[in-house]
Amino acid sequence: MEAGDQTHNIGHVGFANKYGSMIKFPKDTTIQLESSNEEVASVPSKITILAYSEFASFGIKTTNTTGSANIFASYNDEKVYATISVGASSDLANDIRLVINLPTSEMNVNSEMPFSLYLQSSEGEITQAPFDISVSLDYEDSLIGIAANDLTIMKGNSHVWGTIKSHDKVGNAFIRATSDQLGIDEAKEIRISSSLPSSLSVNIFPEKVPATLKRDIDVVVSLLDSDGQPTLTQEDITLQFFSDDDSIGNQIDRGFKESQSKPVIKKGQFSYHFSHRLDLAKENKTITIGATTKGLGVASDTFYTVKPYTTGNPLAENKTMQLLTLSKIPTKSQTIAVFQIGMLLPKQADPDESLEQTTEQTEKEFYPLIINENYASDGSDKKINLISSNDLLLKIKEIGNIDVTSSYGTAIIESGQETGTVVLSSTIKGIGSASIQTEVINTLKQEKTMVFSPTGNTAILFDKNGYFDLFVISLDMKGRPTLVENEIRYLLTPINEILTIEKNKTFSHVNFQET
């Protein structure tokens, strides 16, 4: 504080549990107070915390004498203290460093967050300016913009704050703050990422396909943001497909022409799914199918042709199944899950070799089986079931069937508004069961809240007029400031101030006066 004969109502005392949370007593509780240097600062000899109150406030009286004092509070055998500094020493200006204080080092494009500049001594203590200190900012203006009423830290104050707004480009933005008066500077970096589509991903189901005529495959092309997370498009995206096998590429092109449909990821969706029936003549062949579109590059996936086995083959005595889907799905979106009937055979061994030559330690791999009957998911012949561990996260819209001479079926699944991990489980009567875990995400949904102090995450400092600033910031799953979908109200204790983050805003600010 500045030196001078005045009383500052900045003292607060209360009880906390072992986790640091404030607690209340059911009766009035008296706390003893004392100062280690009353020539610098003095306090009342005692203060009472009223019943069911979290804290009590008291005044600290300063004089014209500069220096520091420890303010002690004691109750029974416990004593704690905090230090107050009054006035500025002659060499204070040589002991000051400037700190750029950011709530987070990551931002999404087209968002905003507060920031601050504060003064700190060489010992790490927050310091008040001994005189008006002007600060200049240099920053990557192609990525961010900065708004601040005044970047001068006034005498007796410790900080100034402003707002950082990111533009629509991704990259690493620097901020550099300098003060010619003090001959000091500070620099920090902010990573700007985007939840807008920045690339494609291709998934082919199933991975292994019997090498015969008229074989079905399912292809899902999804959109990824700059962090590789699935995301929704804000406009229609037309796709083009290719293959490293001319015959497969021609069959896919012919299929789109015959159906008179165009492969488009529609506005508000994250993926495009199609199923094609292909003629696969050669065994043990790796085939690539890819997708491309302007501005999002190229992506591809592979599937493998294997020797066709039927359920009547002697090797298929012990049948099994597998369940496949995407590892991550955005909220309020639709995609597929694939269940396939097969058998396990020794890996990299001739499938025609006798199983008696293998051992339990031999690694095995999945081979599809062509079935000789229909497997339905409804009706009297129901043999297939598919369930979700949490219908609020992911529900089954359509289970699907496995047709005769096929090896797999395709289900339609749909995510809800909630986020989290969910398990899909499938059973096929007479075959077995399989499960797979997937995650429903929303990269922009608020996941947590941050209380941000402009004077660092361990200190709240009053200015010369007895005020301090606090911010409440909404953060997404990546720790970036994010817009709230609906108005959110918070109660800050022990100051008992209500803050509201308004709809489509990322933070709220309060300038609170000492009591």
Coordinates of C-alpha atoms in Angstrom, one line a residue:
M1 CA 0.0 0.0 0.0
E2 CA 1.0 3.6 -0.3
A3 CA 2.3 5.3 2.8
G4 CA -0.1 7.7 4.6
D5 CA -2.4 8.0 7.5
Q6 CA -5.4 6.1 6.3
T7 CA -7.3 2.8 7.0
H8 CA -7.7 0.2 4.3
N9 CA -10.4 -2.4 4.7
I10 CA -8.4 -5.2 3.1
G11 CA -8.1 -7.6 6.0
H12 CA -10.0 -10.9 5.8
V13 CA -9.8 -13.9 8.1
G14 CA -11.7 -17.2 8.2
F15 CA -11.4 -20.9 8.6
A16 CA -10.6 -23.5 5.9
N17 CA -10.5 -27.3 5.8
K18 CA -7.6 -29.3 4.7
Y19 CA -8.6 -28.9 1.1
G20 CA -8.5 -25.1 1.3
S21 CA -12.3 -24.7 1.2
M22 CA -13.9 -22.1 3.5
I23 CA -16.0 -23.5 6.3
K24 CA -18.6 -22.0 8.7
F25 CA -18.9 -22.3 12.5
P26 CA -22.4 -22.5 14.1
K27 CA -21.5 -19.8 16.7
D28 CA -19.6 -16.5 16.9
T29 CA -15.9 -17.0 16.9
T30 CA -13.3 -14.5 18.1
I31 CA -9.9 -14.2 16.4
Q32 CA -6.9 -12.4 18.0
L33 CA -5.1 -10.0 15.7
E34 CA -1.7 -8.3 16.0
S35 CA 0.9 -6.5 13.9
S36 CA 4.7 -7.2 14.0
N37 CA 5.4 -3.5 13.2
E38 CA 2.7 -1.1 14.3
E39 CA 4.8 1.9 13.2
V40 CA 4.1 0.7 9.7
A41 CA 0.6 -0.9 10.0
S42 CA -1.7 -1.6 12.9
V43 CA -4.9 -3.7 13.2
P44 CA -7.6 -4.2 15.8
S45 CA -6.7 -6.5 18.7
K46 CA -9.5 -8.9 17.8
I47 CA -12.2 -9.6 15.3
T48 CA -15.3 -11.8 15.5
I49 CA -16.5 -14.2 12.7
L50 CA -20.2 -14.3 13.1
A51 CA -22.1 -17.6 13.3
Y52 CA -22.5 -19.3 9.9
S53 CA -20.2 -16.7 8.2
E54 CA -17.2 -17.8 6.2
F55 CA -15.0 -14.8 7.1
A56 CA -14.7 -11.5 8.9
S57 CA -13.2 -8.3 7.5
F58 CA -11.0 -5.8 9.4
G59 CA -9.2 -2.6 8.6
I60 CA -5.4 -2.1 8.4
K61 CA -4.3 1.4 9.4
T62 CA -1.1 2.7 7.7
T63 CA 1.1 5.7 8.6
N64 CA 3.7 7.8 6.8
T65 CA 6.3 5.3 7.7
T66 CA 7.4 2.9 4.9
G67 CA 8.3 -0.7 5.4
S68 CA 6.6 -4.0 5.9
A69 CA 4.6 -5.7 8.7
N70 CA 3.4 -9.2 9.4
I71 CA -0.3 -9.3 10.3
F72 CA -1.0 -12.3 12.6
A73 CA -4.3 -14.0 13.3
S74 CA -4.5 -16.6 16.1
Y75 CA -7.1 -18.9 17.4
N76 CA -6.4 -21.3 20.2
D77 CA -2.9 -22.8 19.4
E78 CA -3.0 -21.9 15.7
K79 CA -1.4 -18.8 14.3
V80 CA -1.1 -17.6 10.7
Y81 CA 0.1 -14.4 9.1
A82 CA 0.2 -12.4 5.9
T83 CA 2.7 -9.6 5.0
I84 CA 1.8 -6.1 4.0
S85 CA 4.3 -3.7 2.4
V86 CA 3.8 0.1 2.8
G87 CA 5.5 2.7 0.6
A88 CA 8.3 2.1 -2.0
S89 CA 12.0 2.0 -1.4
S90 CA 14.3 4.2 -3.5
D91 CA 15.6 1.3 -5.5
L92 CA 12.2 -0.3 -6.1
A93 CA 12.2 0.6 -9.8
N94 CA 15.4 -1.5 -10.3
D95 CA 13.8 -4.5 -8.7
I96 CA 10.6 -4.7 -10.9
R97 CA 9.9 -7.1 -13.6
L98 CA 6.8 -7.1 -15.9
V99 CA 4.6 -10.2 -16.2
I100 CA 2.2 -11.1 -19.0
N101 CA -0.6 -13.0 -17.3
L102 CA -2.7 -15.3 -19.5
P103 CA -5.6 -17.5 -18.4
T104 CA -4.4 -20.2 -20.9
S105 CA -1.8 -20.5 -23.6
E106 CA -4.4 -21.9 -26.1
M107 CA -7.3 -20.3 -27.9
N108 CA -9.8 -21.3 -30.5
V109 CA -10.2 -19.2 -33.6
N110 CA -12.7 -16.4 -33.4
S111 CA -12.8 -16.3 -29.6
E112 CA -11.7 -14.0 -26.8
M113 CA -10.2 -14.0 -23.3
P114 CA -8.9 -11.5 -20.8
F115 CA -5.2 -10.9 -20.1
S116 CA -3.2 -8.8 -17.7
L117 CA 0.1 -7.1 -17.2
Y118 CA 1.4 -6.9 -13.6
L119 CA 4.5 -6.0 -11.7
Q120 CA 6.6 -8.4 -9.7
S121 CA 9.7 -8.0 -7.5
S122 CA 12.7 -10.2 -7.8
E123 CA 11.4 -12.2 -4.9
G124 CA 8.2 -13.0 -6.7
E125 CA 5.9 -10.7 -4.8
I126 CA 3.3 -8.6 -6.5
T127 CA 4.5 -5.0 -6.5
Q128 CA 2.7 -1.6 -6.7
A129 CA 4.0 0.9 -9.2
P130 CA 6.2 3.6 -7.6
F131 CA 5.2 5.9 -10.4
D132 CA 3.1 5.8 -13.6
I133 CA 4.6 3.0 -15.9
S134 CA 3.7 3.0 -19.6
V135 CA 3.7 -0.4 -21.3
S136 CA 3.9 -1.0 -25.1
L137 CA 2.6 -4.2 -26.7
D138 CA 3.9 -5.9 -29.9
Y139 CA 1.9 -8.9 -31.2
E140 CA 1.1 -11.1 -34.2
D141 CA -1.7 -9.0 -35.5
S142 CA -2.5 -11.5 -38.3
L143 CA -3.6 -14.0 -35.7
I144 CA -4.9 -11.9 -32.7
G145 CA -6.1 -8.4 -31.8
I146 CA -5.8 -6.7 -28.4
A147 CA -8.2 -4.3 -26.9
A148 CA -7.3 -2.3 -23.7
N149 CA -8.5 1.1 -22.4
D150 CA -5.1 2.1 -21.1
L151 CA -1.8 0.2 -20.9
T152 CA -0.3 2.5 -18.2
I153 CA 0.1 0.9 -14.7
M154 CA -0.8 3.9 -12.6
K155 CA 1.2 4.8 -9.4
G156 CA -0.1 2.7 -6.5
N157 CA -1.6 0.1 -8.8
S158 CA -0.1 -3.3 -9.7
H159 CA -1.7 -4.2 -13.0
V160 CA -3.7 -3.4 -16.1
W161 CA -5.9 -5.7 -18.1
G162 CA -7.3 -6.0 -21.6
T163 CA -8.9 -8.5 -24.0
I164 CA -7.3 -10.8 -26.6
K165 CA -9.4 -11.6 -29.6
S166 CA -8.3 -14.4 -32.0
H167 CA -8.9 -14.1 -35.7
D168 CA -9.9 -16.9 -38.1
K169 CA -6.4 -18.3 -38.7
V170 CA -4.5 -21.0 -36.8
G171 CA -0.9 -20.7 -35.7
N172 CA 1.3 -19.5 -32.8
A173 CA 0.8 -15.9 -31.8
F174 CA 3.4 -14.0 -29.8
I175 CA 2.8 -11.1 -27.4
R176 CA 5.7 -8.9 -26.3
A177 CA 5.3 -6.2 -23.6
T178 CA 8.0 -3.6 -23.0
S179 CA 8.5 -0.5 -20.8
D180 CA 11.2 2.0 -21.7
Q181 CA 10.9 3.6 -18.3
L182 CA 12.1 0.4 -16.6
G183 CA 14.1 -1.1 -19.4
I184 CA 12.3 -4.4 -19.1
D185 CA 10.3 -6.6 -21.4
E186 CA 8.3 -9.9 -21.3
A187 CA 7.1 -12.2 -24.1
K188 CA 4.6 -15.1 -24.3
E189 CA 3.1 -17.3 -27.0
I190 CA -0.5 -18.4 -27.6
R191 CA -1.4 -21.4 -29.7
I192 CA -4.4 -20.7 -31.9
S193 CA -6.2 -23.8 -33.0
S194 CA -9.5 -24.3 -34.9
S195 CA -12.5 -26.5 -34.5
L196 CA -13.4 -25.8 -38.1
P197 CA -12.6 -28.7 -40.6
S198 CA -8.9 -28.7 -41.6
S199 CA -8.5 -32.3 -42.9
L200 CA -10.3 -35.5 -43.9
S201 CA -10.2 -39.0 -42.5
V202 CA -11.3 -42.2 -44.2
N203 CA -12.3 -45.4 -42.5
I204 CA -13.2 -48.6 -44.4
F205 CA -15.3 -51.3 -42.8
P206 CA -14.6 -54.2 -42.5
E207 CA -10.9 -54.5 -42.7
K208 CA -10.8 -57.9 -44.2
V209 CA -13.1 -58.9 -47.1
P210 CA -13.5 -62.3 -48.8
A211 CA -12.2 -62.2 -52.4
T212 CA -15.3 -63.1 -54.3
L213 CA -17.8 -61.3 -56.6
K214 CA -20.4 -58.9 -55.2
R215 CA -18.7 -58.1 -51.9
D216 CA -20.0 -55.1 -49.9
I217 CA -17.7 -52.5 -48.1
D218 CA -18.7 -49.5 -46.0
V219 CA -16.7 -46.3 -46.3
V220 CA -16.9 -43.4 -43.8
V221 CA -15.3 -40.0 -44.7
S222 CA -15.2 -37.7 -41.7
L223 CA -13.9 -34.2 -41.0
L224 CA -11.2 -33.4 -38.5
D225 CA -10.2 -30.1 -36.9
S226 CA -6.6 -28.7 -36.5
D227 CA -6.1 -31.0 -33.5
G228 CA -7.3 -34.1 -35.2
Q229 CA -10.7 -34.2 -33.5
P230 CA -13.9 -34.9 -35.4
T231 CA -15.9 -31.7 -36.2
L232 CA -18.9 -30.4 -38.0
T233 CA -18.9 -28.5 -41.3
Q234 CA -20.6 -25.1 -41.7
E235 CA -21.1 -25.7 -45.4
D236 CA -21.7 -28.5 -47.9
I237 CA -18.4 -30.3 -48.8
T238 CA -18.3 -32.3 -52.1
L239 CA -15.9 -35.2 -52.1
Q240 CA -14.1 -37.1 -54.8
F241 CA -12.9 -40.7 -54.5
F242 CA -10.0 -42.6 -55.9
S243 CA -8.3 -46.0 -55.5
D244 CA -4.9 -47.5 -56.3
D245 CA -6.7 -50.3 -58.0
D246 CA -8.2 -49.1 -61.4
S247 CA -10.9 -51.8 -61.3
I248 CA -12.1 -50.7 -57.8
G249 CA -11.9 -47.0 -58.7
N250 CA -14.1 -47.6 -61.8
Q251 CA -16.6 -49.7 -59.8
I252 CA -17.0 -46.9 -57.2
D253 CA -17.4 -44.2 -59.9
R254 CA -19.9 -46.4 -61.7
G255 CA -21.8 -46.9 -58.5
F256 CA -22.2 -43.1 -57.9
K257 CA -23.3 -42.6 -61.5
E258 CA -25.9 -45.4 -61.4
S259 CA -27.4 -44.1 -58.1
Q260 CA -27.3 -40.5 -59.5
S261 CA -26.0 -39.4 -56.1
K262 CA -23.2 -37.0 -55.2
P263 CA -20.8 -37.7 -52.3
V264 CA -21.4 -34.6 -50.1
I265 CA -20.8 -34.0 -46.4
K266 CA -23.8 -31.8 -45.7
K267 CA -23.8 -28.6 -43.6
G268 CA -24.1 -29.4 -39.9
Q269 CA -22.7 -32.9 -40.3
F270 CA -19.3 -34.4 -39.7
S271 CA -19.2 -37.4 -42.1
Y272 CA -20.3 -39.0 -45.3
H273 CA -21.1 -42.8 -45.4
F274 CA -21.6 -45.0 -48.5
S275 CA -21.8 -48.7 -49.1
H276 CA -20.6 -50.2 -52.4
R277 CA -20.8 -53.7 -53.8
L278 CA -17.5 -54.7 -55.4
D279 CA -16.1 -57.6 -57.5
L280 CA -12.9 -58.7 -55.8
A281 CA -11.1 -61.3 -57.8
K282 CA -7.7 -61.7 -56.2
E283 CA -6.8 -62.9 -52.7
N284 CA -4.2 -61.4 -50.4
K285 CA -4.4 -58.0 -52.0
T286 CA -4.2 -54.7 -50.2
I287 CA -6.5 -52.1 -51.7
T288 CA -6.5 -48.4 -50.9
I289 CA -9.6 -46.1 -51.2
G290 CA -9.1 -42.4 -50.7
A291 CA -11.1 -39.2 -50.7
T292 CA -10.2 -35.6 -51.5
T293 CA -11.7 -32.1 -51.5
K294 CA -10.5 -28.6 -52.1
G295 CA -8.8 -27.1 -49.1
L296 CA -8.9 -30.2 -46.9
G297 CA -6.3 -32.3 -48.7
V298 CA -6.3 -36.1 -49.2
A299 CA -7.0 -39.0 -46.9
S300 CA -7.2 -42.8 -47.4
D301 CA -7.6 -46.2 -45.8
T302 CA -7.0 -49.8 -46.9
F303 CA -8.8 -53.1 -46.8
Y304 CA -7.5 -56.6 -47.5
T305 CA -8.9 -59.4 -49.6
V306 CA -8.6 -62.8 -48.1
K307 CA -9.5 -66.4 -49.0
P308 CA -13.3 -66.9 -48.9
Y309 CA -14.4 -69.3 -46.1
T310 CA -17.9 -70.4 -45.4
T311 CA -19.4 -71.3 -42.1
G312 CA -19.4 -74.9 -43.2
N313 CA -15.6 -75.1 -43.5
P314 CA -14.0 -77.4 -40.9
L315 CA -11.7 -74.6 -39.8
A316 CA -14.8 -72.6 -38.8
E317 CA -15.9 -74.9 -36.0
N318 CA -15.2 -72.2 -33.4
K319 CA -16.9 -69.1 -34.8
T320 CA -16.4 -65.6 -33.3
M321 CA -17.4 -62.0 -34.1
Q322 CA -16.0 -58.5 -34.0
L323 CA -17.6 -55.0 -33.6
L324 CA -16.2 -51.9 -35.4
T325 CA -16.9 -48.2 -35.3
L326 CA -15.2 -44.8 -35.1
S327 CA -13.1 -44.1 -32.0
K328 CA -14.6 -40.6 -31.6
I329 CA -18.0 -39.2 -32.6
P330 CA -19.2 -35.6 -32.3
T331 CA -22.4 -34.8 -30.4
K332 CA -25.7 -34.8 -32.2
S333 CA -24.2 -36.8 -35.1
Q334 CA -24.9 -40.1 -37.0
T335 CA -22.5 -42.8 -38.1
I336 CA -22.3 -46.6 -38.4
A337 CA -21.2 -49.6 -36.4
V338 CA -20.2 -52.9 -38.2
F339 CA -20.5 -56.4 -36.7
Q340 CA -18.8 -59.2 -38.6
I341 CA -18.8 -63.0 -38.2
G342 CA -15.5 -64.8 -38.5
M343 CA -13.0 -67.2 -37.0
L344 CA -9.5 -66.9 -35.5
L345 CA -6.6 -68.5 -37.3
P346 CA -2.9 -68.5 -36.6
K347 CA -1.3 -65.3 -37.8
Q348 CA 0.9 -65.4 -40.9
A349 CA 0.3 -69.1 -41.2
D350 CA -1.3 -71.0 -44.1
P351 CA -5.0 -71.1 -43.2
D352 CA -5.3 -74.6 -44.7
E353 CA -2.7 -76.0 -42.3
S354 CA -4.1 -78.3 -39.6
L355 CA -5.1 -76.5 -36.4
E356 CA -3.5 -79.4 -34.5
Q357 CA 0.0 -78.0 -35.5
T358 CA -0.7 -74.7 -33.6
T359 CA -0.2 -74.0 -29.9
E360 CA -2.1 -71.8 -27.5
Q361 CA 0.7 -69.3 -27.6
T362 CA 0.4 -68.8 -31.3
E363 CA -0.9 -65.3 -32.1
K364 CA -4.2 -65.5 -34.0
E365 CA -6.0 -63.1 -36.3
F366 CA -9.6 -62.6 -37.5
Y367 CA -10.8 -64.0 -40.8
P368 CA -14.4 -63.3 -42.1
L369 CA -16.8 -66.1 -42.7
I370 CA -19.5 -66.1 -45.4
I371 CA -22.7 -67.3 -43.8
N372 CA -25.3 -69.6 -45.4
E373 CA -28.4 -68.1 -43.7
N374 CA -30.0 -64.7 -42.9
Y375 CA -29.3 -63.2 -39.5
A376 CA -32.0 -60.8 -38.6
S377 CA -32.2 -58.1 -35.8
D378 CA -36.0 -58.2 -35.4
G379 CA -39.0 -60.5 -36.0
S380 CA -39.3 -64.2 -35.0
D381 CA -35.9 -65.0 -36.4
K382 CA -34.1 -62.4 -34.3
K383 CA -30.4 -63.4 -33.9
I384 CA -28.6 -60.1 -33.7
N385 CA -28.7 -57.6 -30.9
L386 CA -26.8 -54.3 -30.4
I387 CA -27.0 -52.2 -27.2
S388 CA -25.4 -49.0 -25.9
S389 CA -24.1 -48.6 -22.3
N390 CA -25.6 -45.1 -22.2
D391 CA -28.5 -44.1 -24.5
L392 CA -28.0 -40.4 -23.5
L393 CA -24.6 -40.5 -25.1
L394 CA -25.2 -42.9 -28.0
K395 CA -28.3 -44.7 -29.1
I396 CA -29.0 -47.4 -31.7
K397 CA -31.1 -46.0 -34.5
E398 CA -31.1 -49.1 -36.7
I399 CA -29.5 -52.5 -35.9
G400 CA -29.3 -53.9 -39.4
N401 CA -29.0 -57.5 -40.6
I402 CA -26.5 -59.9 -42.1
D403 CA -27.7 -61.3 -45.3
V404 CA -27.0 -64.8 -46.7
T405 CA -23.6 -65.0 -48.5
S406 CA -22.4 -62.0 -46.5
S407 CA -20.1 -61.8 -43.5
Y408 CA -21.2 -58.6 -41.8
G409 CA -24.0 -56.2 -41.1
T410 CA -24.2 -52.4 -40.7
A411 CA -26.0 -50.6 -37.9
I412 CA -26.8 -46.9 -37.7
I413 CA -25.9 -45.2 -34.4
E414 CA -26.7 -41.6 -33.3
S415 CA -25.0 -39.5 -30.6
G416 CA -26.9 -37.2 -28.2
Q417 CA -26.0 -33.9 -26.6
E418 CA -24.0 -35.3 -23.7
T419 CA -20.3 -36.1 -23.9
G420 CA -18.3 -39.0 -22.6
T421 CA -17.1 -42.5 -23.1
V422 CA -19.7 -45.2 -24.1
V423 CA -19.5 -48.9 -24.8
L424 CA -21.3 -50.6 -27.7
S425 CA -22.0 -54.3 -27.3
S426 CA -23.3 -56.8 -29.9
T427 CA -24.4 -60.4 -29.7
I428 CA -25.2 -62.9 -32.4
K429 CA -27.1 -66.0 -31.4
G430 CA -25.0 -69.1 -31.8
I431 CA -21.8 -67.1 -32.5
G432 CA -20.8 -65.0 -29.5
S433 CA -20.5 -61.4 -28.4
A434 CA -18.2 -58.4 -28.9
S435 CA -17.8 -54.9 -27.5
I436 CA -16.1 -51.7 -28.5
Q437 CA -15.6 -48.4 -26.8
T438 CA -16.1 -45.0 -28.4
E439 CA -16.1 -41.4 -27.2
V440 CA -18.7 -38.8 -27.8
I441 CA -17.1 -35.4 -27.9
N442 CA -17.9 -31.7 -28.4
T443 CA -14.6 -29.7 -28.7
L444 CA -16.4 -26.4 -28.1
K445 CA -18.7 -27.5 -25.2
Q446 CA -17.9 -25.9 -21.8
E447 CA -16.2 -28.6 -19.7
K448 CA -14.8 -26.5 -16.8
T449 CA -14.6 -23.0 -15.4
M450 CA -11.6 -20.9 -14.4
V451 CA -11.4 -18.1 -11.9
F452 CA -8.7 -15.7 -13.2
S453 CA -6.9 -13.1 -11.2
P454 CA -5.0 -10.4 -13.1
T455 CA -2.3 -10.5 -10.4
G456 CA -1.5 -14.2 -10.8
N457 CA -3.1 -17.4 -9.7
T458 CA -1.9 -17.2 -6.1
A459 CA -2.7 -13.6 -5.3
I460 CA -5.5 -11.0 -5.2
L461 CA -4.2 -7.4 -4.8
F462 CA -6.2 -4.3 -4.1
D463 CA -5.5 -1.1 -6.0
K464 CA -4.9 2.3 -4.4
N465 CA -8.7 2.9 -4.3
G466 CA -9.4 -0.4 -2.6
Y467 CA -10.7 -2.4 -5.6
F468 CA -9.6 -5.7 -7.2
D469 CA -10.5 -7.4 -10.5
L470 CA -11.6 -11.0 -10.9
F471 CA -12.7 -12.9 -14.0
V472 CA -14.7 -16.2 -14.5
I473 CA -13.9 -17.9 -17.8
S474 CA -15.6 -20.8 -19.6
L475 CA -13.2 -23.4 -21.0
D476 CA -13.7 -26.3 -23.4
M477 CA -12.3 -29.8 -23.3
K478 CA -8.9 -28.5 -24.5
G479 CA -8.7 -25.7 -21.9
R480 CA -9.5 -23.0 -24.4
P481 CA -12.0 -20.1 -23.7
T482 CA -15.3 -21.1 -25.3
L483 CA -18.7 -19.6 -25.8
V484 CA -21.5 -20.7 -23.4
E485 CA -24.7 -22.0 -25.0
N486 CA -26.9 -20.5 -22.2
E487 CA -26.4 -17.9 -19.5
I488 CA -24.5 -19.2 -16.5
R489 CA -24.4 -17.6 -13.0
Y490 CA -21.7 -18.1 -10.4
L491 CA -21.5 -17.2 -6.7
L492 CA -17.9 -16.2 -5.7
T493 CA -17.1 -16.7 -2.1
P494 CA -16.1 -15.3 0.3
I495 CA -16.8 -12.0 -1.4
N496 CA -20.4 -13.2 -2.1
E497 CA -20.5 -11.6 -5.5
I498 CA -22.6 -13.1 -8.3
L499 CA -21.1 -13.1 -11.8
T500 CA -22.9 -14.0 -15.0
I501 CA -21.4 -15.3 -18.2
E502 CA -23.9 -14.2 -20.8
K503 CA -25.0 -16.4 -23.7
N504 CA -22.4 -16.6 -26.5
K505 CA -19.8 -15.0 -24.2
T506 CA -16.6 -16.6 -22.9
F507 CA -16.0 -14.7 -19.6
S508 CA -17.4 -12.3 -17.0
H509 CA -15.6 -9.6 -15.0
V510 CA -16.1 -7.9 -11.7
N511 CA -14.3 -5.0 -10.1
F512 CA -14.9 -5.5 -6.4
Q513 CA -14.4 -3.0 -3.6
E514 CA -12.9 -4.0 -0.3
T515 CA -15.5 -4.3 2.5

